[in-house]
Each structure stands twice: as structure tokens, then as C-alpha cells.
Coordinates of C-alpha atoms and ligand atoms in Angstrom, one line a residue:
X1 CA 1.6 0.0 5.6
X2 CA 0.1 2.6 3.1
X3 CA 0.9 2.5 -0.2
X4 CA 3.8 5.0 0.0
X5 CA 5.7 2.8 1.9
X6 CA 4.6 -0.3 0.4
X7 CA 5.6 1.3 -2.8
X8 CA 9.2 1.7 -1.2
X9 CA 9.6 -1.9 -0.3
X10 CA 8.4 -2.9 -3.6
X11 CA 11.3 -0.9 -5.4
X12 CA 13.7 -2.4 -2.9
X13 CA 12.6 -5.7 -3.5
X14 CA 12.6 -4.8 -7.2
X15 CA 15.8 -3.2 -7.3
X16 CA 18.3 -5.3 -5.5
X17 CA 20.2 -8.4 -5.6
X18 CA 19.3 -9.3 -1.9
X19 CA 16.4 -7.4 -0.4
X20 CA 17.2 -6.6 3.3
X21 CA 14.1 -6.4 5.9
X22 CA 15.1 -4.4 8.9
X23 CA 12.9 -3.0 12.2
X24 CA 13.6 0.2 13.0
X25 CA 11.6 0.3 16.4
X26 CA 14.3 2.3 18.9
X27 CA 11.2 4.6 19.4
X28 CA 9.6 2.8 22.4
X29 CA 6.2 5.3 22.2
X30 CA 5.8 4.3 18.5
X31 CA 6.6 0.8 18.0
X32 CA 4.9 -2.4 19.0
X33 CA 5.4 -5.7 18.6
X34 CA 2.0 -6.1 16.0
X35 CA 2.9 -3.2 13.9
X36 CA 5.8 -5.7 13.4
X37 CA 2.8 -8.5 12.6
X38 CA 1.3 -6.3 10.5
X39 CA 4.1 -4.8 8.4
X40 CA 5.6 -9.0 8.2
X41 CA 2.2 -9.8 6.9
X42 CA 1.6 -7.1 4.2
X43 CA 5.0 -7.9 2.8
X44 CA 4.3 -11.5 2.5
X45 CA 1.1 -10.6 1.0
X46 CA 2.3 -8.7 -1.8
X47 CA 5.0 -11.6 -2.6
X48 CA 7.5 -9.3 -1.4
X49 CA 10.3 -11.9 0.1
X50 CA 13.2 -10.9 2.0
X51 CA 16.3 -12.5 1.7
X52 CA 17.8 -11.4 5.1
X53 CA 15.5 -10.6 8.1
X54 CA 13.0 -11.7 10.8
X55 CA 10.6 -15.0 9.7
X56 CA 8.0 -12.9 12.8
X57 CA 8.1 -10.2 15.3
X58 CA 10.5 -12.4 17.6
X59 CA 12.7 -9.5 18.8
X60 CA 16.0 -10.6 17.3
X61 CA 19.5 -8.9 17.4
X62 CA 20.1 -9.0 13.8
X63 CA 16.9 -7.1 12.3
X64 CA 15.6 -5.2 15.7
X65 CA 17.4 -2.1 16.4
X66 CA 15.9 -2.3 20.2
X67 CA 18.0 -5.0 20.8
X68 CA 21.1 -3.4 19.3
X69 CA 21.6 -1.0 22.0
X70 CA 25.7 -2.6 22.8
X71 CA 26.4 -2.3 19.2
X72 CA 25.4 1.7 18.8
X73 CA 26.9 2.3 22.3
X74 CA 29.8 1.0 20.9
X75 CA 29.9 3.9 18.1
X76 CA 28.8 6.6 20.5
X77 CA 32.0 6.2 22.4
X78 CA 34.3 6.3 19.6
X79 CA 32.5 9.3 18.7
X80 CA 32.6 11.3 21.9
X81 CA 36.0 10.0 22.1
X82 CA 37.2 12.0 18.8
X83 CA 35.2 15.0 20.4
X84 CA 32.9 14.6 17.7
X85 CA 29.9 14.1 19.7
X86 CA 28.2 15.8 23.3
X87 CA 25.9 16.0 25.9
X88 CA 22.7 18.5 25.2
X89 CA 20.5 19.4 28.8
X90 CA 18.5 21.5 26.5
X91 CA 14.8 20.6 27.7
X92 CA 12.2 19.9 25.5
X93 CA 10.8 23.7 26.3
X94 CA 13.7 25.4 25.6
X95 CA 14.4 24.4 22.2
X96 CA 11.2 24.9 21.3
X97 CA 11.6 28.6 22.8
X98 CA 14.5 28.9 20.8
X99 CA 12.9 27.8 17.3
X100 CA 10.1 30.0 17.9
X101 CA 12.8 32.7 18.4
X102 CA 14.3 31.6 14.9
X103 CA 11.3 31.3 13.4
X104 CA 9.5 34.9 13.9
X105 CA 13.1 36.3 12.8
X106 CA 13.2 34.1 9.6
X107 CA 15.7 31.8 10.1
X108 CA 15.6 28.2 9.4
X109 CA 15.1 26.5 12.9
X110 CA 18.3 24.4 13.9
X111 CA 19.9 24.0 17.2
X112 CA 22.0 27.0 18.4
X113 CA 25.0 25.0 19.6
X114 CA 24.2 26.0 23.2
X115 CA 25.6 22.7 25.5
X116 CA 28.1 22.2 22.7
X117 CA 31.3 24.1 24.3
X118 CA 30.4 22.9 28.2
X119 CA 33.3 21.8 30.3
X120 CA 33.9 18.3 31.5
X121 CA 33.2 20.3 35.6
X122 CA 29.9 21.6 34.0
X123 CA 28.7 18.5 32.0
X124 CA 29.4 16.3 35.3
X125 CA 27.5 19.1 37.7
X126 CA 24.4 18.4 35.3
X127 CA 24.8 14.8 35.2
X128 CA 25.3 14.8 39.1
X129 CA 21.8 17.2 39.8
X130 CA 20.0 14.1 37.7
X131 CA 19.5 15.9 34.5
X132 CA 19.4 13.4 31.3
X133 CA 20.6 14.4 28.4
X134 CA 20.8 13.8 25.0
X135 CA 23.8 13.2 22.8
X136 CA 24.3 15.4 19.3
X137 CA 26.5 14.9 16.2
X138 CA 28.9 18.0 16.0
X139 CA 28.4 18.7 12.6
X140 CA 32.0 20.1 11.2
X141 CA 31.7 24.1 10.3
X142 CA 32.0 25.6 6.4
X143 CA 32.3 22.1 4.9
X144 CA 29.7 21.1 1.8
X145 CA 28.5 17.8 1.3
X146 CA 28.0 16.0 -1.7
X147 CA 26.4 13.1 -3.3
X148 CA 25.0 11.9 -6.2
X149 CA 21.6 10.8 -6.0
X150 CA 20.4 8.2 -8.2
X151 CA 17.5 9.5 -9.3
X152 CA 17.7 13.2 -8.5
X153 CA 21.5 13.6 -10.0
X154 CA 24.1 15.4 -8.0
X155 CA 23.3 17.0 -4.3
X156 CA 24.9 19.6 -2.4
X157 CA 24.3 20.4 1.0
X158 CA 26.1 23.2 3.5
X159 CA 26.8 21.9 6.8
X160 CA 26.5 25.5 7.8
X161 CA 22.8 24.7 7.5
X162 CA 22.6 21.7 9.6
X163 CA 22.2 22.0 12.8
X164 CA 24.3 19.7 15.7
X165 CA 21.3 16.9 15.8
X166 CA 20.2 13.9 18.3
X167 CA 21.7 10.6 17.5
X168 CA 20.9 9.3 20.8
X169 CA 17.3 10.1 22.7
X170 CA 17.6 11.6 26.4
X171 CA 15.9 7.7 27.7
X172 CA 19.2 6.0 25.8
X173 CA 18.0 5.0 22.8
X174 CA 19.0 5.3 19.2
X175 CA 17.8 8.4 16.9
X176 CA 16.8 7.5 13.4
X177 CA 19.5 9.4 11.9
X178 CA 22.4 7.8 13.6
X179 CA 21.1 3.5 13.7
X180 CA 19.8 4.0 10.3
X181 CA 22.8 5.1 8.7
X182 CA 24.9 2.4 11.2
X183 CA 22.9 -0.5 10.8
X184 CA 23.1 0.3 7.0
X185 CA 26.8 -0.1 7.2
X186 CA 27.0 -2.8 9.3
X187 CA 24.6 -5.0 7.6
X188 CA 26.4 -4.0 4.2
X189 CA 23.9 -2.2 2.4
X190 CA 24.9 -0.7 -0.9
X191 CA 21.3 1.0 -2.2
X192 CA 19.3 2.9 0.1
X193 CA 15.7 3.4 -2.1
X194 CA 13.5 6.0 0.6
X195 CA 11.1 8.6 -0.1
X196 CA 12.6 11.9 -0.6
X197 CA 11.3 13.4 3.2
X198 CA 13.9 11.6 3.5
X199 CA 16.7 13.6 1.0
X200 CA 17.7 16.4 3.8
X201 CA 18.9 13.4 6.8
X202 CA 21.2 12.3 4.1
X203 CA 24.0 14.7 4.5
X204 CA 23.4 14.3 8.3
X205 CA 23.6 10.3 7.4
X206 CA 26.7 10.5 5.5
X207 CA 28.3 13.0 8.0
X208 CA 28.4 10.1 10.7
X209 CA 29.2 7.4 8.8
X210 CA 32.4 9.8 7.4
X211 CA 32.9 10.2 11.0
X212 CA 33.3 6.5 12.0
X213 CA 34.9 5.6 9.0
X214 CA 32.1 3.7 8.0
X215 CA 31.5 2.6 4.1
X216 CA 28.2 5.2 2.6
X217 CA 25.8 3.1 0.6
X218 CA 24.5 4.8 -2.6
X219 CA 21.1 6.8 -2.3
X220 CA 17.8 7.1 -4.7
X221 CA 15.4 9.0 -3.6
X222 CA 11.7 8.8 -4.9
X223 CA 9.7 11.1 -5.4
X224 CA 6.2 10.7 -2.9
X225 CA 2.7 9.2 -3.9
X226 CA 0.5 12.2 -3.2
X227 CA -3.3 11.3 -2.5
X228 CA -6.3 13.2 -4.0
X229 CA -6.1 15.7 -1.6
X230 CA -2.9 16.9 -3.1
X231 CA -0.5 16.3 -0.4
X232 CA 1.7 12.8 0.3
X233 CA 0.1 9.9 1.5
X234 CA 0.5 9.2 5.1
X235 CA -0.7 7.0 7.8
X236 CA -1.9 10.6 9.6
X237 CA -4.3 11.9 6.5
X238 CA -6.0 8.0 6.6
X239 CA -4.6 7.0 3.1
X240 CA -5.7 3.4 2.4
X241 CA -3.6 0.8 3.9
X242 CA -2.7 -2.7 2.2
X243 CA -4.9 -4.0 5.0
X244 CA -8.1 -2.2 4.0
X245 CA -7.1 -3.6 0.3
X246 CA -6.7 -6.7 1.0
X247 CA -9.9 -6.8 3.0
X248 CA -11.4 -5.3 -0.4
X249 CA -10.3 -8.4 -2.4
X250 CA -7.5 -6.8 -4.4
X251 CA -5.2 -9.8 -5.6
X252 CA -1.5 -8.3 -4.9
X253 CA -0.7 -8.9 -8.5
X254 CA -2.9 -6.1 -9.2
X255 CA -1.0 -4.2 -6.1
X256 CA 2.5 -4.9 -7.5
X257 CA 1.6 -4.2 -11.2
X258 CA 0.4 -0.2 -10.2
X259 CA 2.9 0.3 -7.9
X260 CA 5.5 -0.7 -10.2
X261 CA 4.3 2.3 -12.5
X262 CA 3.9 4.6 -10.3
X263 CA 6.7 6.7 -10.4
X264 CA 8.8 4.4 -12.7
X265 CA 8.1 4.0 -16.5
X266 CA 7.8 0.1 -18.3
X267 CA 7.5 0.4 -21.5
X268 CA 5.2 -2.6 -21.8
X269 CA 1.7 -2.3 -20.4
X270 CA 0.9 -5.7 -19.9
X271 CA 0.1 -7.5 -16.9
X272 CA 3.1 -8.8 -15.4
X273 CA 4.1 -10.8 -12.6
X274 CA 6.8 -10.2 -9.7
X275 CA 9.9 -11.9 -12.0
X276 CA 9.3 -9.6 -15.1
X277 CA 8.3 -6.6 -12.9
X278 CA 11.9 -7.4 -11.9
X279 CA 13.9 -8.2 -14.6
X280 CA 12.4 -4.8 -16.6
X281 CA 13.1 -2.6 -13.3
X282 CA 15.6 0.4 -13.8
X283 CA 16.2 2.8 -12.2
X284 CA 17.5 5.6 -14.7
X285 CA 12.9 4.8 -15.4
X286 CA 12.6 6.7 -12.1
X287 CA 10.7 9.7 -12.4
X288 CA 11.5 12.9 -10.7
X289 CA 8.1 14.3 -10.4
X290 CA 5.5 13.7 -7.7
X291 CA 3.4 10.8 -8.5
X292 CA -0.5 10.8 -8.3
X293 CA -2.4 7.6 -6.6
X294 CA -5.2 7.0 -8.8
X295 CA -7.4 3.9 -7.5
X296 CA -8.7 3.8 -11.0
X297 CA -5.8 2.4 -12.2
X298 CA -5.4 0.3 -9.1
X299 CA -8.5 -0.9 -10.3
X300 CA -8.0 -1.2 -14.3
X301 CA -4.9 -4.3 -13.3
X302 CA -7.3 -5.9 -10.5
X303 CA -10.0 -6.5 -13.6
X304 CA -7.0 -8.0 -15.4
X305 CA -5.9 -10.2 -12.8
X306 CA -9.7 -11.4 -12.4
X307 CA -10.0 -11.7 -16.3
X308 CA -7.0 -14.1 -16.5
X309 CA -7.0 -15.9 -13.0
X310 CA -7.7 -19.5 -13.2
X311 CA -11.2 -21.1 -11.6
X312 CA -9.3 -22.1 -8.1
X313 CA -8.0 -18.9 -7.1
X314 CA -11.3 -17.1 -8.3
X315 CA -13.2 -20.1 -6.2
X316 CA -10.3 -18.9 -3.3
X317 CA -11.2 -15.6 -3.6
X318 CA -14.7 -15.6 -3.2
X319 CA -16.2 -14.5 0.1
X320 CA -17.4 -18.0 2.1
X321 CA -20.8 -16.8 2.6
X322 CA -20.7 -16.1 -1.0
X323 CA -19.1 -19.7 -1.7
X324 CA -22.1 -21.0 0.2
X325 CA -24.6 -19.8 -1.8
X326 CA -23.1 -21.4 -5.0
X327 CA -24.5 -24.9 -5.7
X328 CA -21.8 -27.3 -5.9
X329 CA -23.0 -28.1 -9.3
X330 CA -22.8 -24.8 -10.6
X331 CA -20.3 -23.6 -9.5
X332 CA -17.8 -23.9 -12.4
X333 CA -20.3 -21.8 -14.4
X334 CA -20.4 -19.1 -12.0
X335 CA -17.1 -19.1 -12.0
X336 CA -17.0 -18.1 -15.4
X337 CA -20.0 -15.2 -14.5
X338 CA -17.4 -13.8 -11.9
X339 CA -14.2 -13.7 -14.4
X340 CA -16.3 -11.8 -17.2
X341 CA -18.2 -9.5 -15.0
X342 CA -16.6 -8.8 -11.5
X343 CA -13.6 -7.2 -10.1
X344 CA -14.5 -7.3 -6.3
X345 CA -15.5 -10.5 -4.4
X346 CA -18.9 -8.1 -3.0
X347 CA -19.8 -8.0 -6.9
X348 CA -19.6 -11.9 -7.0
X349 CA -22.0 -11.9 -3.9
X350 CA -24.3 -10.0 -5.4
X351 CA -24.3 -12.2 -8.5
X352 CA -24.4 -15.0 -6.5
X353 CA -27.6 -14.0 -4.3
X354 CA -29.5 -12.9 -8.0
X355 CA -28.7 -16.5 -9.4
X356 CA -29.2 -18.7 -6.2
X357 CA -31.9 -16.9 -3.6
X358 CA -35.1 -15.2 -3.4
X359 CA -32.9 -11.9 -2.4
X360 CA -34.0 -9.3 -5.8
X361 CA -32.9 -6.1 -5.2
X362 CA -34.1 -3.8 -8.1
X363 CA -31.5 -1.1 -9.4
X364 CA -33.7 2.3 -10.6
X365 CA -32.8 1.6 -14.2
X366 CA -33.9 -2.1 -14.4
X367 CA -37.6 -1.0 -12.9
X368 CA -38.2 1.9 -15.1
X369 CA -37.5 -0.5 -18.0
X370 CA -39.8 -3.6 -16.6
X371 CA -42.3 -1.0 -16.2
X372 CA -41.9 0.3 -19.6
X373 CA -41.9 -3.1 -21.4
X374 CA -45.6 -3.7 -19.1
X375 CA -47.6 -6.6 -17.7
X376 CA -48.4 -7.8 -21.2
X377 CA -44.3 -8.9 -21.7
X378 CA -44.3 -10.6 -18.7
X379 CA -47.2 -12.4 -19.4
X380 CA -45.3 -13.3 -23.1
X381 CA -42.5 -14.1 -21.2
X382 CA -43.9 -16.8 -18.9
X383 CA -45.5 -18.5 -22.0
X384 CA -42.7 -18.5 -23.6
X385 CA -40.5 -20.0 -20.7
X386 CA -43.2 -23.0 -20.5
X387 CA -43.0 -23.8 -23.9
X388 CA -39.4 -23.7 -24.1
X389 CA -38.9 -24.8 -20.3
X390 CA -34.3 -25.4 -20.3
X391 CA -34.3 -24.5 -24.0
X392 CA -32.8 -20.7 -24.3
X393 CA -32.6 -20.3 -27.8
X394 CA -36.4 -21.7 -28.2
X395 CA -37.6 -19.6 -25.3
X396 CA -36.0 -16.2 -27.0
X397 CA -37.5 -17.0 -30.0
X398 CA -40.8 -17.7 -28.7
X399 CA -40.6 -14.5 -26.6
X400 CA -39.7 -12.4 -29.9
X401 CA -42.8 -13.9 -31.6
X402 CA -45.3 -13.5 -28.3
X403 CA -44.2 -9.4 -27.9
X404 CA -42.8 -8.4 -31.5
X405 CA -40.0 -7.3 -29.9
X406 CA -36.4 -6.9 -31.3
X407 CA -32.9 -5.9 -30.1
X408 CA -32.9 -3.8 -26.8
X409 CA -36.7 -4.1 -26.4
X410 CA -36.6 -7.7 -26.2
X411 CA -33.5 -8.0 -23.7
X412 CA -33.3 -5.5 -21.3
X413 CA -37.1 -6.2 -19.5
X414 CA -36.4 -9.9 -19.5
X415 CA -32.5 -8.4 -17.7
X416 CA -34.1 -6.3 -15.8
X417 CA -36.7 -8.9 -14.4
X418 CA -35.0 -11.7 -14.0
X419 CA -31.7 -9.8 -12.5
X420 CA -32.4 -6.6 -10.9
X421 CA -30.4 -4.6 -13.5
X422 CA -29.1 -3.8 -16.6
X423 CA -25.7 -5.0 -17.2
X424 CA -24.3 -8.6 -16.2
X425 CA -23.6 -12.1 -17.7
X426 CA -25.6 -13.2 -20.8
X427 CA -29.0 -13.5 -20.7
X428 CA -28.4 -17.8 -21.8
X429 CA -26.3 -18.2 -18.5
X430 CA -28.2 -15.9 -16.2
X431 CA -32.0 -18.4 -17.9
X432 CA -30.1 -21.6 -17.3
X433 CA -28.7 -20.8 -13.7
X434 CA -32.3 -19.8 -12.6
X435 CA -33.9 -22.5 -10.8
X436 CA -36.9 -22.4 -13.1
X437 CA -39.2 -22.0 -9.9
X438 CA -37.5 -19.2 -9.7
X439 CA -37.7 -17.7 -12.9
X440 CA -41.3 -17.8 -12.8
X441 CA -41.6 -16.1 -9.5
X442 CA -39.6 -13.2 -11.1
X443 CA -41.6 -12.9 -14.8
X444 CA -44.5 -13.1 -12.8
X445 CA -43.8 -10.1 -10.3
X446 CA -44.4 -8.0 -13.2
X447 CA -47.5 -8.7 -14.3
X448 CA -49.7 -8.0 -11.2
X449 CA -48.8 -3.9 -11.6
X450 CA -51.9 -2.4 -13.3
X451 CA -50.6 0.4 -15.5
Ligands
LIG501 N1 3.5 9.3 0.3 C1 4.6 8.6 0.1 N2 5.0 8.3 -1.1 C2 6.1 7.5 -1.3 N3 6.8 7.0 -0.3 C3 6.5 7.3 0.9 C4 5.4 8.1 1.3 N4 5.3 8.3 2.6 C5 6.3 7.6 3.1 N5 7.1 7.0 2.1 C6 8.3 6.2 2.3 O1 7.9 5.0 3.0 C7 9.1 4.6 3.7 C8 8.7 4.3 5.1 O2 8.4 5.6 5.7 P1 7.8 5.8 7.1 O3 7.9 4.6 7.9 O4 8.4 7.1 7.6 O5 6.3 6.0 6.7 P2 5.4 7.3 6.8 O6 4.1 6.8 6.3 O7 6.1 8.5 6.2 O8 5.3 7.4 8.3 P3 4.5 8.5 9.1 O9 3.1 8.5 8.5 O10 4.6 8.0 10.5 O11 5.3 9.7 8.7 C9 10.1 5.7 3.5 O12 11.0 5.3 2.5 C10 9.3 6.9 3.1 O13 10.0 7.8 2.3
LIG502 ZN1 21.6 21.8 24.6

């Protein structure tokens, strides 16, 4: 899943009173069985809980439309029965001769109706030389459909604009259009929350399920998460998927609490988890305009989720080799370095290889400012660390009396020498995790440079 669609289930699962997980895999080219895996585990990861629907990706004839062929063939009869479906032997190359034709004259491209008046003697010749077809809708002539979208107010469509379309594929299986819209009524589903691609199948939708006498859920229709590129995200233009995130370290929390704003409007900007996300949710707070991903916000709740998790699902979330590094015994205070100053577990690994190996790696900044403090700090600075040996406060002073040095010209060597770089923890926790060997090795790095 990308976030686009996760963003879809998360409004479902916001939204409704029983949150429905269905797999629409009729296409045989496009679905496999650890897509299904995949898409089970990123919902579980992001909390998201079905009340009705598959536990894994067990083919089962209650959530997998490939094993609900009986049921559509069921509702293709009655339909060709009222004469309100047919047999296409259009190939493939022929309709696409024919909405090329459209095209270039500047027509919309729908199908021209061509197999839709063949006689029983003609339909049976085709069938008899082998030829497969497909079966269309009729869609009725000079009729308008209506609806009123939940989020985008009243619709209107012509059906003099909609082409006769596919409800079942020329191998047998079930078109997206026609199972969707069944499966939807069977399985009585009152809110259908989709991505408005999807606005312009609704009439088609609604025009079947009229047809069968089937009940027509209510529709909302969000508008898309475009990318930074301008244009919708989609598995096809590589937008990140919930794998890649999770792989990144971002706690679902984080996930759920972006999501939840993108596109819809909570007055309250507070952290908040899956049961308040819910109970705020509305959907007259759905936007109508296009929504921009922005990973900076993405990554503005994942800091507050690391500021406020507790010290076992931090000590979770840590990368093992990272884990590893961490003597057991100080572990609770590095803990504490990782809530105040990371947001990714690969930050917290490179905390943990500054304070616990011989692994320096010195950031541009840090040097120029070692350099600039010179051999004759470091030289201070070791002094000072025998004297004052586990003692921080005594040590600082004793460095401020050795160099003279105040305020920024007093910290940001001994940072820069002892860490790499310029930001981090406090200088107290960064001197007291230091195996003191350590320490020394570092100070003393500096003071073999001749100027
Ligand atoms: N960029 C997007 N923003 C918001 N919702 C989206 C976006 N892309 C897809 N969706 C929604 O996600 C749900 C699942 O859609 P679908 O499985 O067609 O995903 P998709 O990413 O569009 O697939 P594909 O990339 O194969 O076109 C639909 O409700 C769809 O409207
Ligand atoms: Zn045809």
C-alpha cells in the first residue's frame, strides 16, 4: 500500500461502525496471493482492525471475489435475462481502432454499441467458431443519474456519455465495476469512502445495482494525495509505500496522526491516538481540494511519538545491532538520549556507536571548530578530565579556568571532540557515558595537529 490507499482504509476504519476488509483480486494477471500478505500486514500495522474479513490470504468465499465466481454468475443471468446485458466479440484491436477513431475526431472514447443489436443466430455463429467474448452493461439511453456525494455534494451524470462497459472479462471473470458494486450490496455496505478516480464508475455502479434491484450504499469521494511531483500518488510513479516506512522506523501512530489530517480538518493539533482520531472524525471536515503529501509533517508527529513513548517501546524500536552496542547498564540513560534527540532508529545508531565504540566519524562543522579552539584546549581539557575524573560539574569548571573560555567557546570544541558534531545530548550525559579510556583517546586526538 502507498499512502493514498492507506489513507483510504484509514478513513474507512475511521468513519464506520464496522469496518469491512474485502479482496478484490478477479484480475488473475494482477493479484497474488502476497500482495494479499502484504496489504493484511500493513493494515495490522497501522492498528487498522477489521471487523469483517480474512485473519490471512487463505482464499475464502466471503472476502475473495476469485472465489465468488457462482455468486456473480448468478447476477449475470438475471441480467441477460431482462436483456439488460450482451455478448461483445470486439477484439482487443478493434476497440482500440475505434477510440483512436474517436479520439482524433474529438469525441470522448466510449464503446460504439457495435455487438449490442446481434441476433441470437449471429451471437451463437460466434460462439460456435470459438470466439470468447465479453459481457457489457446496456447502459439505458437519455436517462441522468444522480447522487449525492458526501463530500463533493450533488452529482449528475448523462448516461448518454457512458458507454455500454465490461462487467465480465472475455477469460470469465468479474470486472471491477460490476463485483465491486455487487459484493457491496451483498455484504451490506452502507458508505463507500474511495478516491475520486473513482467518482466517474459510480453512475456505472449505481446503474447495475438499479438494475438488479440491489440496495446503493452512500458514496464520499476524497479528494487524492498528490506527491511532490504534482500528480497523485501511485504505486507506478514509486511513492513511498507503508513498507519502505515501516522499514524507516516510523511508529504507525505517527502514520495515523498525518493521514488523519490530510484532507480532513481536526481542530485539535495534538497527538492523538486511533480512539480519539475516531471519535473526532467527520466527514462534513472533508476537504474538497487536492491534498499535498508533505513528509515533513510525516515527520513533525514521528518526533512526538518518540518524545512521549515510554523506555520499552523506544528499547523495541531500536535497531538490534544498535541494542547491542548499548551496555546493559546504560541503557536506561540512553534511552533517555534517544527520546530527546532522535526521531529515526539510524539516528540512535549513530548515537549509540559515538557513546559506546571507537567508531568517530567527524561532521565538517565539529572539525573546523576543534581546530579553531587548537591543541592548547585539548591539552586544558585532558587536565581538566584528570582532576575531575566522573565529576562533570568539577571538570567544566576546571576546563573554564585552564582555557578562559566562556559560553560557545567552552562547549562546542569539547562537543565537537568528544562527539563528532555539533548538536546532541548534553554535554553531562554525553562525559558520563564515555568510558573515560575513551574520553582521553578523543581529547587527545586533537592535540597532536601542529597549527
Ligand atoms: N493518490 C491517492 N490519494 C488518495 N487516495 C488514493 C490515491 N491513489 C489511490 N487512492 C485510493 O486508494 C484506494 C485503492 O485504490 P487502488 O487499489 O486502485 O490503488 P492505486 O494506487 O490507485 O492502484 P494503481 O496504482 O494500481 O492505480 C482507492 O480508494 C483509491 O481511490
Ligand atoms: Zn463488441
Amino acid at each position: 500500500m502507498h499512502l493514498g490507499n492507506a489513507r483510504t482504509a484509514l478513513f474507512s476504519a475511521l468513519f464506520g461502525d464496522r469496518f469491512l476488509l474485502r479482496i478484490e483480486d478477479t484480475d488473475s494477471e494482477r493479484s497474488r496471493s502476497e500482495f494479499v500478505d502484504e496489504l493484511i500486514a500493513d493494515l495490522r500495522w497501522m492498528g487498522l482492525n477489521w471487523d469483517e474479513g480474512p485473519e490471512n490470504a487463505e482464499p475464502d468465499e466471503r472476502y475473495f471475489q476469485s472465489c465468488r465466481g457462482a455468486i456473480y454468475q448468478r447476477y449475470y443471468e438475471e441480467l441477460e435475462q431482462q436483456g439488460r446485458a450482451y455478448f461483445c466479440f470486439c477484439s482487443p484491436r478493434e476497440l482500440e481502432i475505434s477510440r483512436k477513431i474517436q479520439l482524433s475526431s474529438g469525441q470522448p472514447p466510449r464503446y460504439t454499441g457495435k455487438c449490442s443489436h446481434l441476433t441470437a443466430d449471429e451471437v451463437s455463429r460466434k460462439l460456435d467458431e470459438g470466439l470468447r467474448p465479453t459481457l457489457r452493461f446496456r447502459v439505458p439511453k437519455n436517462e441522468t443519474v444522480e447522487f449525492e456525494d458526501l463530500v463533493r455534494g450533488p452529482q449528475k451524470f448523462a448516461t448518454d456519455d457512458i458507454g455500454d462497459f465490461i462487467i465480465r472479462r472475455a477469460d470469465g471473470s468479474a470486472a471491477f465495476f460490476f463485483c465491486n458494486a455487487i459484493d457491496d450490496a451483498l455484504m451490506g455496505v452502507t458508505h463507500v469512502l474511495r478516491g475520486e478516480d473513482h467518482l466517474a464508475n459510480t453512475p456505472r455502479q449505481m446503474l447495475v445495482l438499479a438494475a438488479l434491484g440491489l440496495p446503493i450504499p452512500q458514496y464520499a469521494h476524497i479528494s487524492l494525495i498528490m506527491g511532490d511531483d504534482g500528480a497523485p500518488l501511485s504505486k507506478r510513479n514509486g511513492s513511498r509505500s507503508l513498507k519502505q516506512l515501516r522499514e524507516e522506523g516510523y511508529f504507525p501512530c505517527a502514520l495515523l496522526n498525518m493521514l488523519a489530517r490530510l484532507g480532513h480538518h481536526y481542530d485539535c493539533d495534538d497527538l492523538m491516538d486511533f480512539r480519539t482520531l475516531k471519535a473526532n472524525f467527520d466527514l462534513s471536515r472533508l476537504g474538497k481540494s487536492p491534498a499535498r503529501f508533505d513528509v515533513a509533517h510525516l515527520d513533525h508527529w514521528q518526533q512526538l511519538v518518540v518524545r512521549s513513548a515510554d523506555d520499552e517501546t523506544l528499547g523495541g524500536w531500536l535497531r538490534k545491532e544498535t541494542a547491542a552496542i548499548v551496555p546493559e547498564e546504560h541503557l536506561a540513560a540512553f534511552i533517555e538520549i534517544v527520546r530527546s534527540n532522535c526521531v529515526f532508529p539510524d539516528q540512535a545508531d549513530r548515537w549509540a556507536r559515538i557513546l559506546f565504540t571507537d567508531e568517530l566519524q567527524l561532521d565538517p562543522d565539529a572539525a573546523e571548530a576543534a581546530a579553531q579552539a587548537g591543541e592548547s584546549y585539548f591539552l586544558s581539557a585532558i587536565d581538566a578530565a584528570n582532576a575531575a575524573q566522573a565529576d562533570f560539574d568539577m571538570f567544566l569548571r576546571e576546563l573554564k579556568t585552564r582555557t578562559g573560555a566562556k559560553g560557545k567557546a567552552l562547549f562546542m570544541p569539547l562537543r565537537a571532540g568528544l562527539t563528532g558534531r555539533l548538536d546532541g545530548p548534553e554535554l553531562g550525559a554525553i562525559y558520563r557515558l564515555l568510558d573515560p579510556h575513551r574520553l582521553h583517546r578523543r581529547l587527545a586526538e586533537f592535540t597532536y595537529e601542529s597549527e
